[in-house]
Amino acid sequence: MTGYLIVELDYDDPSWVESYTRDVPTMLKAYGGRYLVRTTRAELLEGDRPPSFITAILEFPTLADARAFLGSDAYRPYADSRRACGTTRMLGLEGR
């Protein structure tokens, strides 16, 4: 079953963004992943929590592939930089 990641990110320090956006898409491909959506323009349509600064939806062949990507040695320094500069909320989903 296809795996999806929904990512919301708030950050104050943009120092990680350039290398992350340059390098991570290639890493995603190695695990069969791709961005379906990556935007800074999320609109709150229902509920009371404001949208985060960056919202992304990623697709992988399986949720196990998404977990493997997130736990990979290649991705780790990028994740560490992202975490050091902001707050991330990430949900994993399985679906079609």
JSON list of N, CA and C in Angstrom, two decimals, residues 14-54:
[
{"chain": "A", "resi": 14, "resn": "PRO", "atom": "N", "xyz": [16.59, 30.05, 8.65]},
{"chain": "A", "resi": 14, "resn": "PRO", "atom": "CA", "xyz": [16.52, 29.44, 7.33]},
{"chain": "A", "resi": 14, "resn": "PRO", "atom": "C", "xyz": [17.85, 28.87, 6.82]},
{"chain": "A", "resi": 15, "resn": "SER", "atom": "N", "xyz": [18.87, 28.77, 7.67]},
{"chain": "A", "resi": 15, "resn": "SER", "atom": "CA", "xyz": [20.20, 28.38, 7.20]},
{"chain": "A", "resi": 15, "resn": "SER", "atom": "C", "xyz": [20.24, 26.97, 6.58]},
{"chain": "A", "resi": 16, "resn": "TRP", "atom": "N", "xyz": [19.33, 26.12, 6.93]},
{"chain": "A", "resi": 16, "resn": "TRP", "atom": "CA", "xyz": [19.31, 24.73, 6.43]},
{"chain": "A", "resi": 16, "resn": "TRP", "atom": "C", "xyz": [18.59, 24.59, 5.09]},
{"chain": "A", "resi": 17, "resn": "VAL", "atom": "N", "xyz": [17.77, 25.57, 4.71]},
{"chain": "A", "resi": 17, "resn": "VAL", "atom": "CA", "xyz": [16.83, 25.41, 3.60]},
{"chain": "A", "resi": 17, "resn": "VAL", "atom": "C", "xyz": [17.52, 25.20, 2.25]},
{"chain": "A", "resi": 18, "resn": "GLU", "atom": "N", "xyz": [18.54, 25.96, 1.93]},
{"chain": "A", "resi": 18, "resn": "GLU", "atom": "CA", "xyz": [19.16, 25.88, 0.61]},
{"chain": "A", "resi": 18, "resn": "GLU", "atom": "C", "xyz": [19.71, 24.48, 0.32]},
{"chain": "A", "resi": 19, "resn": "SER", "atom": "N", "xyz": [20.51, 23.94, 1.22]},
{"chain": "A", "resi": 19, "resn": "SER", "atom": "CA", "xyz": [21.07, 22.61, 0.97]},
{"chain": "A", "resi": 19, "resn": "SER", "atom": "C", "xyz": [20.00, 21.53, 1.02]},
{"chain": "A", "resi": 20, "resn": "TYR", "atom": "N", "xyz": [19.01, 21.70, 1.87]},
{"chain": "A", "resi": 20, "resn": "TYR", "atom": "CA", "xyz": [17.93, 20.72, 1.99]},
{"chain": "A", "resi": 20, "resn": "TYR", "atom": "C", "xyz": [17.13, 20.64, 0.68]},
{"chain": "A", "resi": 21, "resn": "THR", "atom": "N", "xyz": [16.72, 21.77, 0.17]},
{"chain": "A", "resi": 21, "resn": "THR", "atom": "CA", "xyz": [15.90, 21.76, -1.05]},
{"chain": "A", "resi": 21, "resn": "THR", "atom": "C", "xyz": [16.73, 21.36, -2.28]},
{"chain": "A", "resi": 22, "resn": "ARG", "atom": "N", "xyz": [18.03, 21.55, -2.23]},
{"chain": "A", "resi": 22, "resn": "ARG", "atom": "CA", "xyz": [18.90, 21.15, -3.33]},
{"chain": "A", "resi": 22, "resn": "ARG", "atom": "C", "xyz": [19.15, 19.64, -3.32]},
{"chain": "A", "resi": 23, "resn": "ASP", "atom": "N", "xyz": [19.39, 19.06, -2.14]},
{"chain": "A", "resi": 23, "resn": "ASP", "atom": "CA", "xyz": [19.88, 17.68, -2.05]},
{"chain": "A", "resi": 23, "resn": "ASP", "atom": "C", "xyz": [18.82, 16.62, -1.74]},
{"chain": "A", "resi": 24, "resn": "VAL", "atom": "N", "xyz": [17.83, 16.96, -0.96]},
{"chain": "A", "resi": 24, "resn": "VAL", "atom": "CA", "xyz": [16.88, 15.96, -0.47]},
{"chain": "A", "resi": 24, "resn": "VAL", "atom": "C", "xyz": [16.01, 15.36, -1.57]},
{"chain": "A", "resi": 25, "resn": "PRO", "atom": "N", "xyz": [15.54, 16.11, -2.57]},
{"chain": "A", "resi": 25, "resn": "PRO", "atom": "CA", "xyz": [14.73, 15.46, -3.61]},
{"chain": "A", "resi": 25, "resn": "PRO", "atom": "C", "xyz": [15.42, 14.27, -4.29]},
{"chain": "A", "resi": 26, "resn": "THR", "atom": "N", "xyz": [16.72, 14.36, -4.50]},
{"chain": "A", "resi": 26, "resn": "THR", "atom": "CA", "xyz": [17.46, 13.23, -5.08]},
{"chain": "A", "resi": 26, "resn": "THR", "atom": "C", "xyz": [17.48, 12.05, -4.12]},
{"chain": "A", "resi": 27, "resn": "MET", "atom": "N", "xyz": [17.63, 12.31, -2.85]},
{"chain": "A", "resi": 27, "resn": "MET", "atom": "CA", "xyz": [17.61, 11.24, -1.84]},
{"chain": "A", "resi": 27, "resn": "MET", "atom": "C", "xyz": [16.26, 10.55, -1.81]},
{"chain": "A", "resi": 28, "resn": "LEU", "atom": "N", "xyz": [15.19, 11.33, -1.92]},
{"chain": "A", "resi": 28, "resn": "LEU", "atom": "CA", "xyz": [13.84, 10.76, -1.94]},
{"chain": "A", "resi": 28, "resn": "LEU", "atom": "C", "xyz": [13.70, 9.73, -3.06]},
{"chain": "A", "resi": 29, "resn": "LYS", "atom": "N", "xyz": [14.22, 10.07, -4.23]},
{"chain": "A", "resi": 29, "resn": "LYS", "atom": "CA", "xyz": [14.10, 9.19, -5.39]},
{"chain": "A", "resi": 29, "resn": "LYS", "atom": "C", "xyz": [14.73, 7.83, -5.14]},
{"chain": "A", "resi": 30, "resn": "ALA", "atom": "N", "xyz": [15.81, 7.79, -4.37]},
{"chain": "A", "resi": 30, "resn": "ALA", "atom": "CA", "xyz": [16.49, 6.53, -4.08]},
{"chain": "A", "resi": 30, "resn": "ALA", "atom": "C", "xyz": [15.59, 5.57, -3.29]},
{"chain": "A", "resi": 31, "resn": "TYR", "atom": "N", "xyz": [14.57, 6.11, -2.63]},
{"chain": "A", "resi": 31, "resn": "TYR", "atom": "CA", "xyz": [13.62, 5.30, -1.85]},
{"chain": "A", "resi": 31, "resn": "TYR", "atom": "C", "xyz": [12.26, 5.24, -2.54]},
{"chain": "A", "resi": 32, "resn": "GLY", "atom": "N", "xyz": [12.21, 5.68, -3.79]},
{"chain": "A", "resi": 32, "resn": "GLY", "atom": "CA", "xyz": [10.96, 5.68, -4.54]},
{"chain": "A", "resi": 32, "resn": "GLY", "atom": "C", "xyz": [10.04, 6.82, -4.17]},
{"chain": "A", "resi": 33, "resn": "GLY", "atom": "N", "xyz": [10.56, 7.82, -3.46]},
{"chain": "A", "resi": 33, "resn": "GLY", "atom": "CA", "xyz": [9.73, 8.92, -2.98]},
{"chain": "A", "resi": 33, "resn": "GLY", "atom": "C", "xyz": [9.71, 10.10, -3.93]},
{"chain": "A", "resi": 34, "resn": "ARG", "atom": "N", "xyz": [8.66, 10.90, -3.77]},
{"chain": "A", "resi": 34, "resn": "ARG", "atom": "CA", "xyz": [8.55, 12.14, -4.54]},
{"chain": "A", "resi": 34, "resn": "ARG", "atom": "C", "xyz": [7.62, 13.10, -3.81]},
{"chain": "A", "resi": 35, "resn": "TYR", "atom": "N", "xyz": [7.83, 14.38, -4.06]},
{"chain": "A", "resi": 35, "resn": "TYR", "atom": "CA", "xyz": [6.94, 15.40, -3.53]},
{"chain": "A", "resi": 35, "resn": "TYR", "atom": "C", "xyz": [5.67, 15.44, -4.37]},
{"chain": "A", "resi": 36, "resn": "LEU", "atom": "N", "xyz": [4.53, 15.39, -3.72]},
{"chain": "A", "resi": 36, "resn": "LEU", "atom": "CA", "xyz": [3.27, 15.68, -4.39]},
{"chain": "A", "resi": 36, "resn": "LEU", "atom": "C", "xyz": [2.94, 17.15, -4.25]},
{"chain": "A", "resi": 37, "resn": "VAL", "atom": "N", "xyz": [3.24, 17.70, -3.07]},
{"chain": "A", "resi": 37, "resn": "VAL", "atom": "CA", "xyz": [3.00, 19.12, -2.77]},
{"chain": "A", "resi": 37, "resn": "VAL", "atom": "C", "xyz": [4.12, 19.60, -1.88]},
{"chain": "A", "resi": 38, "resn": "ARG", "atom": "N", "xyz": [4.62, 20.79, -2.16]},
{"chain": "A", "resi": 38, "resn": "ARG", "atom": "CA", "xyz": [5.58, 21.47, -1.29]},
{"chain": "A", "resi": 38, "resn": "ARG", "atom": "C", "xyz": [5.29, 22.95, -1.44]},
{"chain": "A", "resi": 39, "resn": "THR", "atom": "N", "xyz": [4.81, 23.58, -0.37]},
{"chain": "A", "resi": 39, "resn": "THR", "atom": "CA", "xyz": [4.35, 24.96, -0.49]},
{"chain": "A", "resi": 39, "resn": "THR", "atom": "C", "xyz": [4.53, 25.72, 0.81]},
{"chain": "A", "resi": 40, "resn": "THR", "atom": "N", "xyz": [4.56, 27.02, 0.72]},
{"chain": "A", "resi": 40, "resn": "THR", "atom": "CA", "xyz": [4.53, 27.89, 1.88]},
{"chain": "A", "resi": 40, "resn": "THR", "atom": "C", "xyz": [3.19, 28.60, 1.99]},
{"chain": "A", "resi": 41, "resn": "ARG", "atom": "N", "xyz": [2.23, 28.20, 1.15]},
{"chain": "A", "resi": 41, "resn": "ARG", "atom": "CA", "xyz": [0.93, 28.88, 1.10]},
{"chain": "A", "resi": 41, "resn": "ARG", "atom": "C", "xyz": [-0.20, 27.92, 1.48]},
{"chain": "A", "resi": 42, "resn": "ALA", "atom": "N", "xyz": [-0.22, 27.50, 2.74]},
{"chain": "A", "resi": 42, "resn": "ALA", "atom": "CA", "xyz": [-1.31, 26.65, 3.22]},
{"chain": "A", "resi": 42, "resn": "ALA", "atom": "C", "xyz": [-2.44, 27.55, 3.71]},
{"chain": "A", "resi": 43, "resn": "GLU", "atom": "N", "xyz": [-3.65, 27.15, 3.46]},
{"chain": "A", "resi": 43, "resn": "GLU", "atom": "CA", "xyz": [-4.82, 27.92, 3.86]},
{"chain": "A", "resi": 43, "resn": "GLU", "atom": "C", "xyz": [-5.66, 27.09, 4.83]},
{"chain": "A", "resi": 44, "resn": "LEU", "atom": "N", "xyz": [-5.96, 27.66, 5.98]},
{"chain": "A", "resi": 44, "resn": "LEU", "atom": "CA", "xyz": [-6.80, 26.99, 6.97]},
{"chain": "A", "resi": 44, "resn": "LEU", "atom": "C", "xyz": [-8.24, 27.02, 6.50]},
{"chain": "A", "resi": 45, "resn": "LEU", "atom": "N", "xyz": [-8.81, 25.85, 6.23]},
{"chain": "A", "resi": 45, "resn": "LEU", "atom": "CA", "xyz": [-10.20, 25.77, 5.76]},
{"chain": "A", "resi": 45, "resn": "LEU", "atom": "C", "xyz": [-11.15, 25.32, 6.86]},
{"chain": "A", "resi": 46, "resn": "GLU", "atom": "N", "xyz": [-10.62, 24.67, 7.87]},
{"chain": "A", "resi": 46, "resn": "GLU", "atom": "CA", "xyz": [-11.45, 24.23, 8.99]},
{"chain": "A", "resi": 46, "resn": "GLU", "atom": "C", "xyz": [-10.55, 23.99, 10.19]},
{"chain": "A", "resi": 47, "resn": "GLY", "atom": "N", "xyz": [-11.04, 24.23, 11.37]},
{"chain": "A", "resi": 47, "resn": "GLY", "atom": "CA", "xyz": [-10.26, 24.02, 12.59]},
{"chain": "A", "resi": 47, "resn": "GLY", "atom": "C", "xyz": [-9.68, 25.31, 13.11]},
{"chain": "A", "resi": 48, "resn": "ASP", "atom": "N", "xyz": [-8.87, 25.20, 14.17]},
{"chain": "A", "resi": 48, "resn": "ASP", "atom": "CA", "xyz": [-8.37, 26.40, 14.82]},
{"chain": "A", "resi": 48, "resn": "ASP", "atom": "C", "xyz": [-6.85, 26.49, 14.89]},
{"chain": "A", "resi": 49, "resn": "ARG", "atom": "N", "xyz": [-6.14, 25.53, 14.30]},
{"chain": "A", "resi": 49, "resn": "ARG", "atom": "CA", "xyz": [-4.69, 25.59, 14.32]},
{"chain": "A", "resi": 49, "resn": "ARG", "atom": "C", "xyz": [-4.21, 26.23, 13.02]},
{"chain": "A", "resi": 50, "resn": "PRO", "atom": "N", "xyz": [-3.45, 27.32, 13.10]},
{"chain": "A", "resi": 50, "resn": "PRO", "atom": "CA", "xyz": [-3.00, 27.98, 11.87]},
{"chain": "A", "resi": 50, "resn": "PRO", "atom": "C", "xyz": [-2.05, 27.08, 11.09]},
{"chain": "A", "resi": 51, "resn": "PRO", "atom": "N", "xyz": [-2.01, 27.23, 9.76]},
{"chain": "A", "resi": 51, "resn": "PRO", "atom": "CA", "xyz": [-1.10, 26.43, 8.95]},
{"chain": "A", "resi": 51, "resn": "PRO", "atom": "C", "xyz": [0.35, 26.76, 9.27]},
{"chain": "A", "resi": 52, "resn": "SER", "atom": "N", "xyz": [1.20, 25.77, 9.12]},
{"chain": "A", "resi": 52, "resn": "SER", "atom": "CA", "xyz": [2.63, 25.96, 9.33]},
{"chain": "A", "resi": 52, "resn": "SER", "atom": "C", "xyz": [3.25, 26.69, 8.14]},
{"chain": "A", "resi": 53, "resn": "PHE", "atom": "N", "xyz": [4.49, 27.09, 8.30]},
{"chain": "A", "resi": 53, "resn": "PHE", "atom": "CA", "xyz": [5.17, 27.85, 7.25]},
{"chain": "A", "resi": 53, "resn": "PHE", "atom": "C", "xyz": [5.39, 27.02, 6.00]},
{"chain": "A", "resi": 54, "resn": "ILE", "atom": "N", "xyz": [5.85, 25.79, 6.15]},
{"chain": "A", "resi": 54, "resn": "ILE", "atom": "CA", "xyz": [6.01, 24.89, 5.01]},
{"chain": "A", "resi": 54, "resn": "ILE", "atom": "C", "xyz": [5.13, 23.69, 5.23]}
]
